[in-house]
Amino acid sequence: MDAVRSSEAKSVHAFDRKNTMSHAIRSTPADVKADLADEFVHLARVALAGREQDVTMFVRRAARRHRTDCPELAEALIGLLRQNPTRANPLRAELDSPIPVDGDSRLPLLRVVAPDATAEVPILPAETYRVLTQIVDERKHADRLAAADLAPARSLLFVGPPGVGKTMAAAWLAHQLSLPLVVLDLATIMSSLLGKTGTNLRHAIDYAKQRPCVLLLDELDAIAKRRDDDRDVGELKRLVTVLLQQIDDWPTGAGLVIGATNHADLLDPAVWRRFDVAVTFDLPETSQRGEAIRRFAGQPLPDAAVDAAAIASKGLSFNDIERTMLRLRRRCLLEDQPLPGMLAEHSARLVAELPRTDRLQLAQTLVGMSGLSQRQISALTGVSRDTLRGFTHRRE
Ligand SMILES: Nc1ncnc2c1ncn2[C@@H]1O[C@H](COP(=O)(O)OP(=O)(O)O)[C@@H](O)[C@H]1O
Ligand SMILES: [Mg+2]
């Protein structure tokens, strides 16, 4: 498997080289002119269609294609690519060195979010919230800690399923600390050829170390996987070593480094141990789902509609709830319907998919907690009103 992968990787390289060389060899002035004309028409087509990403990709390919036959053109194009991702970045004036890019694709290795960008407070269990606010307080009172020979926590590990606020919490922490958030997505870095990954990783982390910031190592499991998958074992081991060293060497004054992962079980215990504090993020409880439904509704909702939807959305992440609420709001607007009714209908559909034991439990909870009538609860859960009356009697 390893052999297959690395030979694949080599042949990709070879193909690239061959392409460039054959281009260079058959490049009579007429050929070059014809090629450039073709390229120009293609570029005009994607640009006029407003396909911005395709334009960027085209320019990147052209830069690579013309490295040999027209180095000035390639250089100019690379210059434009470099400017482009940072032009919209409000931090540009503050950050002296340019954001590091991948050697081949010229794509930025990092995403930088300015500290003055809005950061919403994630909905969190009280205990998690307390852990995060302590991190902020430690930084704010570093001198008091120092007097007692203590240093603020430098590194955090966020563990939990997708869509529950790990990235959001990192952004919120950065905001609280008035520091830029620098995001290094390891899944993206790992998808580049392994040979370059170590270099990319070092460049990216060095950049973050040189300025006060919160560095988020997102999708950490992509690199820090236990060494039992089918990648090149030696190379992966070296990458893990690079990463762990970087975390160990993280200067206290530089800010905070946060690792985030959806797969805690894939992380080598050696990686876990490197972080000062580990924070677990879980799928939201009923009350947090209710809070999320209210937040994403964009308008006040009756308690009963929220209660029902909160219970019905068992097992969903915050992100699932957000996307659902936004979809319902769009539909309400287009169909000129009120949101509470639409939400109730949606909840009924979700509930219908739950097994009967869950529906019975929901019906029982609803009888106890919300302003819904027995008829509504029965319609929502598919549990007969006779059974519901049984719940009421048992409660009495
Ligand atoms: N705890 C939360 N509170 C409020 N909104 C959340 C929460 N978690 C996720 N979301 C919503 O879902 C989006 C994606 O969440 P994200 O932080 O990227 O999840 P993760 O990093 O855990 O995969 C957020 O931008 C936010 O809109
Ligand atoms: Mg995330």
GROMACS .gro file of C-alpha atoms and ligand atoms in nm:
model
  424
    1MET     CA    1   0.000   0.000   0.000
    2ASP     CA    2   0.277   0.240   0.099
    3ALA     CA    3   0.471   0.151  -0.211
    4VAL     CA    4   0.167   0.212  -0.429
    5ARG     CA    5   0.106   0.549  -0.272
    6SER     CA    6   0.459   0.674  -0.303
    7SER     CA    7   0.491   0.555  -0.661
    8GLU     CA    8   0.164   0.732  -0.737
    9ALA     CA    9   0.305   1.044  -0.580
   10LYS     CA   10   0.620   1.015  -0.787
   11SER     CA   11   0.432   0.968  -1.110
   12VAL     CA   12   0.227   1.279  -1.038
   13HIS     CA   13   0.552   1.471  -1.007
   14ALA     CA   14   0.686   1.314  -1.324
   15PHE     CA   15   0.371   1.405  -1.512
   16ASP     CA   16   0.401   1.765  -1.404
   17ARG     CA   17   0.761   1.783  -1.513
   18LYS     CA   18   0.695   1.613  -1.845
   19ASN     CA   19   0.417   1.857  -1.916
   20THR     CA   20   0.634   2.157  -1.852
   21MET     CA   21   0.922   2.014  -2.053
   22SER     CA   22   0.722   1.913  -2.359
   23HIS     CA   23   0.571   2.257  -2.351
   24ALA     CA   24   0.917   2.411  -2.347
   25ILE     CA   25   1.054   2.188  -2.623
   26ARG     CA   26   0.778   2.240  -2.882
   27SER     CA   27   0.750   2.610  -2.804
   28THR     CA   28   0.811   2.785  -3.134
   29PRO     CA   29   0.701   3.151  -3.117
   30ALA     CA   30   0.387   3.062  -3.319
   31ASP     CA   31   0.300   2.779  -3.078
   32VAL     CA   32   0.344   3.003  -2.778
   33LYS     CA   33   0.125   3.267  -2.934
   34ALA     CA   34  -0.149   3.016  -3.014
   35ASP     CA   35  -0.131   2.873  -2.662
   36LEU     CA   36  -0.148   3.216  -2.505
   37ALA     CA   37  -0.446   3.307  -2.722
   38ASP     CA   38  -0.628   2.989  -2.610
   39GLU     CA   39  -0.546   3.062  -2.248
   40PHE     CA   40  -0.658   3.420  -2.280
   41VAL     CA   41  -0.996   3.317  -2.421
   42HIS     CA   42  -1.038   3.061  -2.143
   43LEU     CA   43  -0.946   3.317  -1.876
   44ALA     CA   44  -1.188   3.570  -2.026
   45ARG     CA   45  -1.464   3.310  -2.021
   46VAL     CA   46  -1.427   3.216  -1.651
   47ALA     CA   47  -1.368   3.578  -1.548
   48LEU     CA   48  -1.678   3.707  -1.731
   49ALA     CA   49  -1.881   3.427  -1.574
   50GLY     CA   50  -1.766   3.559  -1.235
   51ARG     CA   51  -1.612   3.223  -1.138
   52GLU     CA   52  -1.360   3.371  -0.901
   53GLN     CA   53  -1.223   3.043  -0.771
   54ASP     CA   54  -1.171   2.914  -1.122
   55VAL     CA   55  -0.985   3.232  -1.211
   56THR     CA   56  -0.753   3.182  -0.916
   57MET     CA   57  -0.698   2.820  -1.010
   58PHE     CA   58  -0.632   2.916  -1.370
   59VAL     CA   59  -0.375   3.177  -1.272
   60ARG     CA   60  -0.204   2.928  -1.043
   61ARG     CA   61  -0.182   2.669  -1.320
   62ALA     CA   62  -0.060   2.927  -1.571
   63ALA     CA   63   0.213   3.035  -1.330
   64ARG     CA   64   0.331   2.677  -1.308
   65ARG     CA   65   0.300   2.613  -1.681
   66HIS     CA   66   0.507   2.914  -1.777
   67ARG     CA   67   0.778   2.873  -1.516
   68THR     CA   68   1.027   2.760  -1.782
   69ASP     CA   69   0.922   2.931  -2.103
   70CYS     CA   70   0.827   3.267  -1.954
   71PRO     CA   71   0.965   3.309  -1.601
   72GLU     CA   72   0.876   3.680  -1.584
   73LEU     CA   73   0.511   3.601  -1.652
   74ALA     CA   74   0.515   3.321  -1.393
   75GLU     CA   75   0.675   3.551  -1.137
   76ALA     CA   76   0.419   3.826  -1.200
   77LEU     CA   77   0.129   3.582  -1.167
   78ILE     CA   78   0.266   3.440  -0.843
   79GLY     CA   79   0.296   3.796  -0.713
   80LEU     CA   80  -0.072   3.854  -0.788
   81LEU     CA   81  -0.172   3.532  -0.616
   82ARG     CA   82   0.024   3.631  -0.310
   83GLN     CA   83  -0.147   3.967  -0.287
   84ASN     CA   84  -0.492   3.834  -0.345
   85PRO     CA   85  -0.566   3.632  -0.034
   86THR     CA   86  -0.422   3.901   0.191
   87ARG     CA   87  -0.571   4.206   0.026
   88ALA     CA   88  -0.903   4.161   0.204
   89ASN     CA   89  -0.728   4.086   0.531
   90PRO     CA   90  -0.762   4.371   0.778
   91LEU     CA   91  -0.456   4.247   0.964
   92ARG     CA   92  -0.229   4.310   0.672
   93ALA     CA   93  -0.090   4.632   0.807
   94GLU     CA   94  -0.021   4.475   1.145
   95LEU     CA   95   0.143   4.157   1.026
   96ASP     CA   96   0.478   4.241   0.877
   97SER     CA   97   0.564   3.915   0.701
   98PRO     CA   98   0.330   3.767   0.440
   99ILE     CA   99   0.122   3.463   0.526
  100PRO     CA  100   0.325   3.152   0.429
  101VAL     CA  101   0.210   2.969   0.118
  102ASP     CA  102   0.253   2.616  -0.013
  103GLY     CA  103   0.565   2.593  -0.229
  104ASP     CA  104   0.383   2.434  -0.523
  105SER     CA  105   0.029   2.564  -0.523
  106ARG     CA  106   0.110   2.907  -0.374
  107LEU     CA  107  -0.206   2.868  -0.168
  108PRO     CA  108  -0.193   3.018   0.181
  109LEU     CA  109  -0.118   2.766   0.456
  110LEU     CA  110  -0.298   2.968   0.722
  111ARG     CA  111  -0.618   3.161   0.767
  112VAL     CA  112  -0.597   3.472   0.984
  113VAL     CA  113  -0.898   3.624   1.161
  114ALA     CA  114  -0.854   3.975   1.299
  115PRO     CA  115  -0.922   4.023   1.672
  116ASP     CA  116  -1.178   4.293   1.598
  117ALA     CA  117  -1.390   4.056   1.391
  118THR     CA  118  -1.712   3.981   1.577
  119ALA     CA  119  -1.700   3.665   1.783
  120GLU     CA  120  -2.022   3.527   1.925
  121VAL     CA  121  -2.020   3.349   2.260
  122PRO     CA  122  -2.060   2.978   2.201
  123ILE     CA  123  -2.343   2.808   2.391
  124LEU     CA  124  -2.161   2.584   2.637
  125PRO     CA  125  -2.225   2.387   2.954
  126ALA     CA  126  -2.140   2.602   3.259
  127GLU     CA  127  -1.834   2.392   3.341
  128THR     CA  128  -1.681   2.425   2.994
  129TYR     CA  129  -1.748   2.796   2.998
  130ARG     CA  130  -1.571   2.821   3.332
  131VAL     CA  131  -1.262   2.643   3.199
  132LEU     CA  132  -1.245   2.882   2.903
  133THR     CA  133  -1.292   3.197   3.108
  134GLN     CA  134  -1.016   3.080   3.342
  135ILE     CA  135  -0.782   3.059   3.041
  136VAL     CA  136  -0.864   3.423   2.965
  137ASP     CA  137  -0.825   3.528   3.330
  138GLU     CA  138  -0.488   3.354   3.357
  139ARG     CA  139  -0.360   3.559   3.065
  140LYS     CA  140  -0.500   3.879   3.202
  141HIS     CA  141  -0.339   3.822   3.541
  142ALA     CA  142  -0.016   3.663   3.424
  143ASP     CA  143   0.186   3.886   3.657
  144ARG     CA  144  -0.001   3.762   3.964
  145LEU     CA  145   0.062   3.405   3.855
  146ALA     CA  146   0.429   3.483   3.791
  147ALA     CA  147   0.467   3.620   4.144
  148ALA     CA  148   0.367   3.274   4.267
  149ASP     CA  149   0.597   3.104   4.015
  150LEU     CA  150   0.309   2.997   3.794
  151ALA     CA  151   0.255   3.052   3.422
  152PRO     CA  152  -0.073   3.073   3.231
  153ALA     CA  153  -0.175   2.763   3.036
  154ARG     CA  154  -0.015   2.778   2.693
  155SER     CA  155  -0.185   2.495   2.511
  156LEU     CA  156  -0.539   2.358   2.498
  157LEU     CA  157  -0.685   2.051   2.333
  158PHE     CA  158  -1.047   2.072   2.216
  159VAL     CA  159  -1.207   1.734   2.165
  160GLY     CA  160  -1.557   1.660   2.036
  161PRO     CA  161  -1.780   1.577   1.740
  162PRO     CA  162  -1.811   1.818   1.444
  163GLY     CA  163  -2.029   2.127   1.469
  164VAL     CA  164  -2.033   2.173   1.846
  165GLY     CA  165  -1.823   2.488   1.875
  166LYS     CA  166  -1.455   2.396   1.887
  167THR     CA  167  -1.353   2.640   1.616
  168MET     CA  168  -1.604   2.891   1.747
  169ALA     CA  169  -1.464   2.869   2.101
  170ALA     CA  170  -1.112   2.923   1.967
  171ALA     CA  171  -1.230   3.238   1.786
  172TRP     CA  172  -1.409   3.356   2.098
  173LEU     CA  173  -1.097   3.303   2.313
  174ALA     CA  174  -0.887   3.500   2.063
  175HIS     CA  175  -1.145   3.775   2.070
  176GLN     CA  176  -1.146   3.785   2.451
  177LEU     CA  177  -0.767   3.807   2.450
  178SER     CA  178  -0.769   4.072   2.171
  179LEU     CA  179  -0.541   3.849   1.965
  180PRO     CA  180  -0.571   3.745   1.602
  181LEU     CA  181  -0.680   3.386   1.543
  182VAL     CA  182  -0.445   3.198   1.313
  183VAL     CA  183  -0.597   2.876   1.179
  184LEU     CA  184  -0.381   2.596   1.047
  185ASP     CA  185  -0.602   2.328   0.895
  186LEU     CA  186  -0.400   2.009   0.920
  187ALA     CA  187  -0.637   1.812   0.699
  188THR     CA  188  -0.554   2.052   0.414
  189ILE     CA  189  -0.182   2.044   0.486
  190MET     CA  190  -0.184   1.666   0.505
  191SER     CA  191  -0.355   1.638   0.171
  192SER     CA  192  -0.051   1.791   0.004
  193LEU     CA  193   0.230   1.552  -0.078
  194LEU     CA  194   0.380   1.416   0.241
  195GLY     CA  195   0.734   1.521   0.155
  196LYS     CA  196   0.641   1.889   0.171
  197THR     CA  197   0.413   1.860   0.471
  198GLY     CA  198   0.691   1.890   0.727
  199THR     CA  199   0.821   2.209   0.565
  200ASN     CA  200   0.472   2.356   0.538
  201LEU     CA  201   0.402   2.274   0.898
  202ARG     CA  202   0.723   2.436   1.018
  203HIS     CA  203   0.667   2.749   0.809
  204ALA     CA  204   0.312   2.787   0.929
  205ILE     CA  205   0.394   2.739   1.295
  206ASP     CA  206   0.701   2.964   1.278
  207TYR     CA  207   0.483   3.237   1.134
  208ALA     CA  208   0.238   3.201   1.425
  209LYS     CA  209   0.519   3.197   1.680
  210GLN     CA  210   0.654   3.529   1.562
  211ARG     CA  211   0.351   3.726   1.672
  212PRO     CA  212   0.108   3.722   1.963
  213CYS     CA  213  -0.189   3.519   1.843
  214VAL     CA  214  -0.410   3.222   1.913
  215LEU     CA  215  -0.294   2.940   1.687
  216LEU     CA  216  -0.563   2.685   1.612
  217LEU     CA  217  -0.431   2.350   1.490
  218ASP     CA  218  -0.760   2.236   1.341
  219GLU     CA  219  -0.833   1.872   1.249
  220LEU     CA  220  -0.535   1.767   1.454
  221ASP     CA  221  -0.615   1.400   1.410
  222ALA     CA  222  -0.529   1.433   1.041
  223ILE     CA  223  -0.164   1.441   1.139
  224ALA     CA  224  -0.149   1.308   1.489
  225LYS     CA  225  -0.311   0.978   1.402
  226ARG     CA  226  -0.178   0.670   1.565
  227ARG     CA  227   0.071   0.512   1.337
  228ASP     CA  228  -0.152   0.222   1.241
  229ASP     CA  229  -0.299   0.357   0.919
  230ASP     CA  230  -0.155   0.306   0.576
  231ARG     CA  231   0.051   0.620   0.531
  232ASP     CA  232   0.426   0.618   0.506
  233VAL     CA  233   0.512   0.527   0.864
  234GLY     CA  234   0.852   0.695   0.885
  235GLU     CA  235   0.731   1.021   0.732
  236LEU     CA  236   0.427   1.038   0.957
  237LYS     CA  237   0.639   0.972   1.263
  238ARG     CA  238   0.865   1.261   1.170
  239LEU     CA  239   0.563   1.489   1.124
  240VAL     CA  240   0.423   1.400   1.463
  241THR     CA  241   0.765   1.473   1.611
  242VAL     CA  242   0.778   1.813   1.438
  243LEU     CA  243   0.433   1.897   1.568
  244LEU     CA  244   0.500   1.787   1.925
  245GLN     CA  245   0.827   1.979   1.937
  246GLN     CA  246   0.649   2.288   1.814
  247ILE     CA  247   0.386   2.257   2.084
  248ASP     CA  248   0.653   2.199   2.350
  249ASP     CA  249   0.856   2.498   2.232
  250TRP     CA  250   0.555   2.725   2.215
  251PRO     CA  251   0.668   3.046   2.388
  252THR     CA  252   0.446   3.149   2.679
  253GLY     CA  253   0.449   3.511   2.568
  254ALA     CA  254   0.344   3.427   2.213
  255GLY     CA  255  -0.016   3.352   2.291
  256LEU     CA  256  -0.210   3.033   2.296
  257VAL     CA  257  -0.195   2.717   2.089
  258ILE     CA  258  -0.516   2.517   2.057
  259GLY     CA  259  -0.546   2.173   1.901
  260ALA     CA  260  -0.893   2.064   1.787
  261THR     CA  261  -1.000   1.715   1.691
  262ASN     CA  262  -1.318   1.524   1.610
  263HIS     CA  263  -1.151   1.192   1.680
  264ALA     CA  264  -0.993   1.184   2.022
  265ASP     CA  265  -0.942   0.810   1.991
  266LEU     CA  266  -0.716   0.859   1.688
  267LEU     CA  267  -0.479   1.080   1.884
  268ASP     CA  268  -0.164   0.927   2.014
  269PRO     CA  269  -0.155   0.951   2.396
  270ALA     CA  270   0.177   1.133   2.350
  271VAL     CA  271  -0.016   1.413   2.177
  272TRP     CA  272  -0.277   1.438   2.452
  273ARG     CA  273  -0.009   1.474   2.716
  274ARG     CA  274   0.154   1.767   2.539
  275PHE     CA  275  -0.142   1.998   2.602
  276ASP     CA  276  -0.179   2.182   2.933
  277VAL     CA  277  -0.560   2.162   2.938
  278ALA     CA  278  -0.802   1.929   2.757
  279VAL     CA  279  -1.158   2.047   2.702
  280THR     CA  280  -1.432   1.810   2.588
  281PHE     CA  281  -1.715   1.944   2.373
  282ASP     CA  282  -2.030   1.731   2.359
  283LEU     CA  283  -2.344   1.729   2.151
  284PRO     CA  284  -2.588   1.979   2.304
  285GLU     CA  285  -2.828   1.882   2.583
  286THR     CA  286  -3.199   1.960   2.544
  287SER     CA  287  -3.176   2.299   2.715
  288GLN     CA  288  -2.877   2.403   2.500
  289ARG     CA  289  -3.061   2.292   2.187
  290GLY     CA  290  -3.348   2.517   2.295
  291GLU     CA  291  -3.106   2.805   2.343
  292ALA     CA  292  -2.962   2.744   1.996
  293ILE     CA  293  -3.309   2.731   1.840
  294ARG     CA  294  -3.390   3.068   1.996
  295ARG     CA  295  -3.056   3.215   1.889
  296PHE     CA  296  -3.083   3.104   1.529
  297ALA     CA  297  -3.455   3.185   1.496
  298GLY     CA  298  -3.381   3.557   1.459
  299GLN     CA  299  -3.719   3.636   1.621
  300PRO     CA  300  -3.894   3.556   1.950
  301LEU     CA  301  -4.062   3.213   1.956
  302PRO     CA  302  -4.331   3.072   2.189
  303ASP     CA  303  -4.184   2.846   2.461
  304ALA     CA  304  -4.389   2.547   2.351
  305ALA     CA  305  -4.252   2.559   1.995
  306VAL     CA  306  -3.897   2.582   2.128
  307ASP     CA  307  -3.946   2.302   2.384
  308ALA     CA  308  -4.088   2.068   2.125
  309ALA     CA  309  -3.818   2.145   1.870
  310ALA     CA  310  -3.546   2.111   2.134
  311ILE     CA  311  -3.663   1.765   2.226
  312ALA     CA  312  -3.718   1.661   1.867
  313SER     CA  313  -3.367   1.761   1.767
  314LYS     CA  314  -3.204   1.506   1.994
  315GLY     CA  315  -2.867   1.396   1.857
  316LEU     CA  316  -2.816   1.704   1.638
  317SER     CA  317  -2.515   1.933   1.668
  318PHE     CA  318  -2.535   2.312   1.707
  319ASN     CA  319  -2.430   2.342   1.347
  320ASP     CA  320  -2.712   2.107   1.234
  321ILE     CA  321  -2.960   2.319   1.429
  322GLU     CA  322  -2.825   2.641   1.284
  323ARG     CA  323  -2.851   2.516   0.928
  324THR     CA  324  -3.202   2.380   0.986
  325MET     CA  325  -3.324   2.706   1.139
  326LEU     CA  326  -3.181   2.910   0.854
  327ARG     CA  327  -3.346   2.680   0.599
  328LEU     CA  328  -3.683   2.707   0.776
  329ARG     CA  329  -3.653   3.086   0.793
  330ARG     CA  330  -3.584   3.108   0.422
  331ARG     CA  331  -3.884   2.887   0.352
  332CYS     CA  332  -4.109   3.092   0.583
  333LEU     CA  333  -4.010   3.405   0.399
  334LEU     CA  334  -4.068   3.261   0.053
  335GLU     CA  335  -4.399   3.098   0.144
  336ASP     CA  336  -4.509   3.381   0.370
  337GLN     CA  337  -4.562   3.144   0.665
  338PRO     CA  338  -4.503   3.209   1.035
  339LEU     CA  339  -4.191   3.043   1.181
  340PRO     CA  340  -4.349   2.875   1.489
  341GLY     CA  341  -4.588   2.671   1.272
  342MET     CA  342  -4.313   2.574   1.031
  343LEU     CA  343  -4.090   2.475   1.324
  344ALA     CA  344  -4.365   2.260   1.480
  345GLU     CA  345  -4.422   2.084   1.150
  346HIS     CA  346  -4.049   2.022   1.114
  347SER     CA  347  -4.026   1.893   1.473
  348ALA     CA  348  -4.310   1.649   1.405
  349ARG     CA  349  -4.117   1.514   1.106
  350LEU     CA  350  -3.802   1.469   1.313
  351VAL     CA  351  -3.994   1.300   1.592
  352ALA     CA  352  -4.165   1.061   1.351
  353GLU     CA  353  -3.824   0.918   1.266
  354LEU     CA  354  -3.742   0.838   1.629
  355PRO     CA  355  -3.811   0.486   1.761
  356ARG     CA  356  -4.134   0.444   1.961
  357THR     CA  357  -3.955   0.417   2.294
  358ASP     CA  358  -3.797   0.760   2.230
  359ARG     CA  359  -4.131   0.905   2.120
  360LEU     CA  360  -4.298   0.777   2.437
  361GLN     CA  361  -4.026   0.935   2.644
  362LEU     CA  362  -4.062   1.264   2.456
  363ALA     CA  363  -4.438   1.260   2.499
  364GLN     CA  364  -4.394   1.205   2.870
  365THR     CA  365  -4.146   1.492   2.896
  366LEU     CA  366  -4.367   1.724   2.695
  367VAL     CA  367  -4.669   1.650   2.915
  368GLY     CA  368  -4.457   1.755   3.211
  369MET     CA  369  -4.279   2.062   3.083
  370SER     CA  370  -4.442   2.259   2.809
  371GLY     CA  371  -4.747   2.464   2.728
  372LEU     CA  372  -4.858   2.218   2.460
  373SER     CA  373  -5.208   2.065   2.477
  374GLN     CA  374  -5.253   1.687   2.482
  375ARG     CA  375  -5.390   1.704   2.130
  376GLN     CA  376  -5.075   1.883   2.008
  377ILE     CA  377  -4.845   1.644   2.191
  378SER     CA  378  -5.029   1.349   2.044
  379ALA     CA  379  -5.004   1.494   1.693
  380LEU     CA  380  -4.636   1.565   1.746
  381THR     CA  381  -4.529   1.230   1.889
  382GLY     CA  382  -4.784   0.992   1.740
  383VAL     CA  383  -4.858   0.872   2.095
  384SER     CA  384  -5.234   0.832   2.153
  385ARG     CA  385  -5.414   1.070   2.386
  386ASP     CA  386  -5.521   0.773   2.598
  387THR     CA  387  -5.157   0.689   2.663
  388LEU     CA  388  -5.087   1.056   2.734
  389ARG     CA  389  -5.366   1.067   2.990
  390GLY     CA  390  -5.198   0.767   3.154
  391PHE     CA  391  -4.880   0.979   3.194
  392THR     CA  392  -5.079   1.261   3.353
  393HIS     CA  393  -5.247   1.026   3.600
  394ARG     CA  394  -4.918   0.867   3.693
  395ARG     CA  395  -4.775   1.211   3.761
  396GLU     CA  396  -5.059   1.296   3.996
  397LIG     N1  397  -2.160   2.583   2.104
  397LIG     C1  398  -2.214   2.653   2.003
  397LIG     N2  399  -2.292   2.762   2.027
  397LIG     C2  400  -2.347   2.830   1.927
  397LIG     N3  401  -2.329   2.801   1.796
  397LIG     C3  402  -2.252   2.696   1.764
  397LIG     C4  403  -2.191   2.617   1.866
  397LIG     N4  404  -2.121   2.519   1.806
  397LIG     C5  405  -2.136   2.537   1.674
  397LIG     N5  406  -2.214   2.642   1.647
  397LIG     C6  407  -2.251   2.691   1.513
  397LIG     O1  408  -2.200   2.599   1.417
  397LIG     C7  409  -2.094   2.659   1.341
  397LIG     C8  410  -1.980   2.560   1.321
  397LIG     O2  411  -1.925   2.527   1.446
  397LIG     P1  412  -1.770   2.500   1.469
  397LIG     O3  413  -1.724   2.581   1.583
  397LIG     O4  414  -1.697   2.517   1.341
  397LIG     O5  415  -1.774   2.346   1.507
  397LIG     P2  416  -1.652   2.246   1.530
  397LIG     O6  417  -1.525   2.325   1.521
  397LIG     O7  418  -1.675   2.188   1.665
  397LIG     O8  419  -1.666   2.144   1.422
  397LIG     C9  420  -2.052   2.780   1.420
  397LIG     O9  421  -2.001   2.879   1.335
  397LIG    C10  422  -2.181   2.823   1.488
  397LIG    O10  423  -2.260   2.902   1.400
  398MG      MG  424  -1.395   2.308   1.355
   0.00000   0.00000   0.00000
